[in-house]
CSV table of C-alpha atoms in Angstrom, one decimal:
chain,number,residue,atom,x,y,z
A,1,UNK,CA,46.7,109.6,-14.9
A,2,UNK,CA,45.7,106.5,-13.2
A,3,UNK,CA,46.9,103.9,-10.7
A,4,UNK,CA,48.7,104.8,-7.4
A,5,UNK,CA,51.0,107.6,-7.2
A,6,UNK,CA,54.5,106.7,-6.4
A,7,UNK,CA,56.0,108.0,-3.2
A,8,UNK,CA,58.8,110.4,-3.2
A,9,UNK,CA,61.6,108.0,-2.3
A,10,UNK,CA,64.0,110.8,-1.6
A,11,UNK,CA,61.7,111.6,1.5
A,12,UNK,CA,62.4,108.1,2.8
A,13,UNK,CA,65.3,107.2,5.0
A,14,UNK,CA,67.8,105.3,3.0
A,15,UNK,CA,67.5,102.3,5.2
A,16,UNK,CA,63.8,101.7,4.4
A,17,UNK,CA,63.8,102.6,0.7
A,18,UNK,CA,64.1,99.0,-0.4
A,19,UNK,CA,61.3,97.6,1.8
A,20,UNK,CA,59.2,100.5,0.5
A,21,UNK,CA,60.0,99.9,-3.1
A,22,UNK,CA,59.1,96.2,-2.6
A,23,UNK,CA,55.4,97.6,-1.9
A,24,UNK,CA,55.5,99.1,-5.3
A,25,UNK,CA,57.5,97.3,-7.7
A,26,UNK,CA,56.8,93.7,-8.4
A,27,UNK,CA,60.4,91.5,-8.6
A,28,UNK,CA,61.8,91.5,-12.0
A,29,UNK,CA,63.2,87.8,-11.7
A,30,UNK,CA,61.4,84.6,-10.7
A,31,UNK,CA,62.7,82.5,-8.1
A,32,UNK,CA,61.7,78.9,-9.8
A,33,UNK,CA,63.9,77.7,-12.4
A,34,UNK,CA,62.6,77.1,-15.9
A,35,UNK,CA,60.9,73.8,-16.5
A,36,UNK,CA,63.0,71.2,-18.5
A,37,UNK,CA,62.6,67.7,-19.4
A,38,UNK,CA,64.2,66.9,-16.1
A,39,UNK,CA,62.1,68.9,-13.9
A,40,UNK,CA,59.9,67.0,-11.2
A,41,UNK,CA,56.3,67.2,-12.5
A,42,UNK,CA,54.2,64.4,-10.8
A,43,UNK,CA,54.4,62.2,-7.9
A,44,UNK,CA,52.5,59.0,-7.6
A,45,UNK,CA,52.2,57.0,-4.0
A,46,UNK,CA,49.9,54.3,-4.5
A,47,UNK,CA,49.9,53.0,-1.0
A,48,UNK,CA,48.4,56.2,0.2
A,49,UNK,CA,46.4,57.3,-3.2
A,50,UNK,CA,48.4,60.1,-4.1
A,51,UNK,CA,48.5,61.3,-7.3
A,52,UNK,CA,49.7,65.1,-7.7
A,53,UNK,CA,51.4,67.5,-9.7
A,54,UNK,CA,54.6,69.0,-8.5
A,55,UNK,CA,55.4,72.5,-8.2
A,56,UNK,CA,58.7,74.3,-7.9
A,57,UNK,CA,59.3,76.0,-4.4
A,58,UNK,CA,58.0,75.2,-0.9
A,59,UNK,CA,56.7,78.5,0.1
A,60,UNK,CA,53.0,79.0,1.1
A,61,UNK,CA,51.9,79.9,-2.5
A,62,UNK,CA,53.5,76.5,-3.9
A,63,UNK,CA,51.9,74.3,-1.5
A,64,UNK,CA,48.6,75.8,-2.1
A,65,UNK,CA,48.8,74.2,-5.5
A,66,UNK,CA,49.7,70.8,-4.1
A,67,UNK,CA,53.1,69.2,-3.8
A,68,UNK,CA,56.2,71.6,-3.7
A,69,UNK,CA,59.8,70.7,-4.4
A,70,UNK,CA,62.7,72.5,-2.5
A,71,UNK,CA,64.7,74.6,-4.7
A,72,UNK,CA,67.9,73.2,-4.0
A,73,UNK,CA,68.9,72.4,-7.6
A,74,UNK,CA,68.6,68.5,-7.6
A,75,UNK,CA,66.6,67.0,-10.3
A,76,UNK,CA,64.9,63.5,-10.0
A,77,UNK,CA,67.5,62.1,-12.8
A,78,UNK,CA,70.8,63.2,-11.2
A,79,UNK,CA,73.2,60.8,-10.1
A,80,UNK,CA,73.2,62.1,-6.7
A,81,UNK,CA,71.4,64.6,-4.4
A,82,UNK,CA,68.2,64.7,-2.3
A,83,UNK,CA,65.0,65.5,-4.0
A,84,UNK,CA,62.8,67.2,-1.5
A,85,UNK,CA,58.9,67.1,-1.8
A,86,UNK,CA,56.6,68.8,0.6
A,87,UNK,CA,52.8,69.1,0.9
A,88,UNK,CA,50.2,70.1,3.6
A,89,UNK,CA,48.7,67.4,5.5
A,90,UNK,CA,45.5,69.2,6.6
A,91,UNK,CA,44.6,72.2,4.3
A,92,UNK,CA,44.6,72.7,0.5
A,93,UNK,CA,43.8,69.1,-0.6
A,94,UNK,CA,45.4,67.4,2.5
A,95,UNK,CA,47.7,65.7,0.0
A,96,UNK,CA,50.3,64.5,2.5
A,97,UNK,CA,47.6,63.6,5.1
A,98,UNK,CA,48.5,59.7,5.0
A,99,UNK,CA,52.5,60.1,4.6
A,100,UNK,CA,52.7,58.8,8.1
A,101,UNK,CA,51.0,55.5,6.9
A,102,UNK,CA,54.0,54.6,4.6
A,103,UNK,CA,56.1,51.6,5.3
A,104,UNK,CA,59.6,51.0,5.0
A,105,UNK,CA,59.8,49.1,1.3
A,106,UNK,CA,56.7,50.9,0.0
A,107,UNK,CA,57.4,52.6,-3.5
A,108,UNK,CA,56.6,55.8,-5.1
A,109,UNK,CA,57.3,57.4,-8.5
A,110,UNK,CA,58.3,61.0,-9.5
A,111,UNK,CA,57.5,61.8,-13.2
A,112,UNK,CA,59.6,64.0,-15.3
A,113,UNK,CA,58.8,64.8,-19.3
A,114,UNK,CA,61.7,62.5,-20.0
A,115,UNK,CA,61.4,59.5,-17.4
A,116,UNK,CA,59.9,57.9,-14.5
A,117,UNK,CA,61.9,57.5,-11.3
A,118,UNK,CA,61.0,55.0,-8.6
A,119,UNK,CA,61.9,55.3,-4.9
A,120,UNK,CA,61.5,53.0,-2.1
A,121,UNK,CA,61.1,54.1,1.3
A,122,UNK,CA,63.9,53.3,3.7
A,123,UNK,CA,63.0,55.1,6.9
A,124,UNK,CA,60.6,57.6,8.4
A,125,UNK,CA,61.1,60.1,11.4
A,126,UNK,CA,59.2,62.5,13.4
A,127,UNK,CA,61.4,65.7,13.8
A,128,UNK,CA,61.1,69.5,14.9
A,129,UNK,CA,60.2,71.9,12.4
A,130,UNK,CA,63.8,73.3,13.1
A,131,UNK,CA,65.7,69.9,12.0
A,132,UNK,CA,66.8,71.2,8.7
A,133,UNK,CA,69.3,68.5,8.1
A,134,UNK,CA,66.5,66.1,6.8
A,135,UNK,CA,66.9,68.3,3.6
A,136,UNK,CA,70.7,67.4,3.2
A,137,UNK,CA,71.9,65.1,0.8
A,138,UNK,CA,71.8,61.5,2.1
A,139,UNK,CA,74.4,59.8,-0.5
A,140,UNK,CA,73.2,58.6,-3.7
A,141,UNK,CA,69.9,59.5,-5.4
A,142,UNK,CA,67.3,60.0,-2.8
A,143,UNK,CA,63.8,61.5,-2.1
A,144,UNK,CA,62.5,63.1,1.1
A,145,UNK,CA,58.9,63.6,1.7
A,146,UNK,CA,57.8,66.1,4.3
A,147,UNK,CA,54.7,67.2,6.0
A,148,UNK,CA,53.5,68.7,9.2
A,149,UNK,CA,52.4,66.1,11.9
A,150,UNK,CA,50.6,65.4,13.7
A,151,UNK,CA,47.2,65.9,11.8
A,152,UNK,CA,45.6,69.4,13.1
A,153,UNK,CA,48.4,69.9,15.6
A,154,UNK,CA,51.4,70.4,13.2
A,155,UNK,CA,54.1,71.2,15.5
A,156,UNK,CA,56.4,68.4,14.4
A,157,UNK,CA,57.4,67.2,10.8
A,158,UNK,CA,57.0,63.9,9.5
A,159,UNK,CA,59.8,62.8,7.2
A,160,UNK,CA,59.9,59.9,4.7
A,161,UNK,CA,63.1,59.2,3.4
A,162,UNK,CA,63.5,57.2,0.2
A,163,UNK,CA,66.3,55.7,-2.1
A,164,UNK,CA,65.9,55.9,-6.1
A,165,UNK,CA,65.9,52.2,-7.4
A,166,UNK,CA,66.2,52.6,-11.2
A,167,UNK,CA,68.6,54.6,-13.0
């Protein structure tokens, strides 16, 4: 037979079996929701020359691909909710390197298969990585852009809040 032999799980203490099994078996389900006509697919931020695909998730592997969307169940076309998008500032394309240059009033768009949604920047903040309240709904249809900050130091997070300006 070829491949790696499976361990005898009966010899492993019960408390450690799931951790051991995770080393041998791939997960059977995907964490990402299925792509629909309402899924965020592309972001354009003209003020900082960003035009990039959006992938589901904000883990390390997702952000290697560009802009990741927090899996909070919010879609750009929803009547309310916070579409949270993040990207690296100094690795993997430095997609959000210049988000600290965005000004209140600047606009960006998020495209789905069915529509293009325009957002206008309302506020920026620099926060600690533990200040997760920036992910919360902000009332109405909003988007939040997040990246590490400052450049090549990355001990803070740069946050850009925006309100959707079209239906």
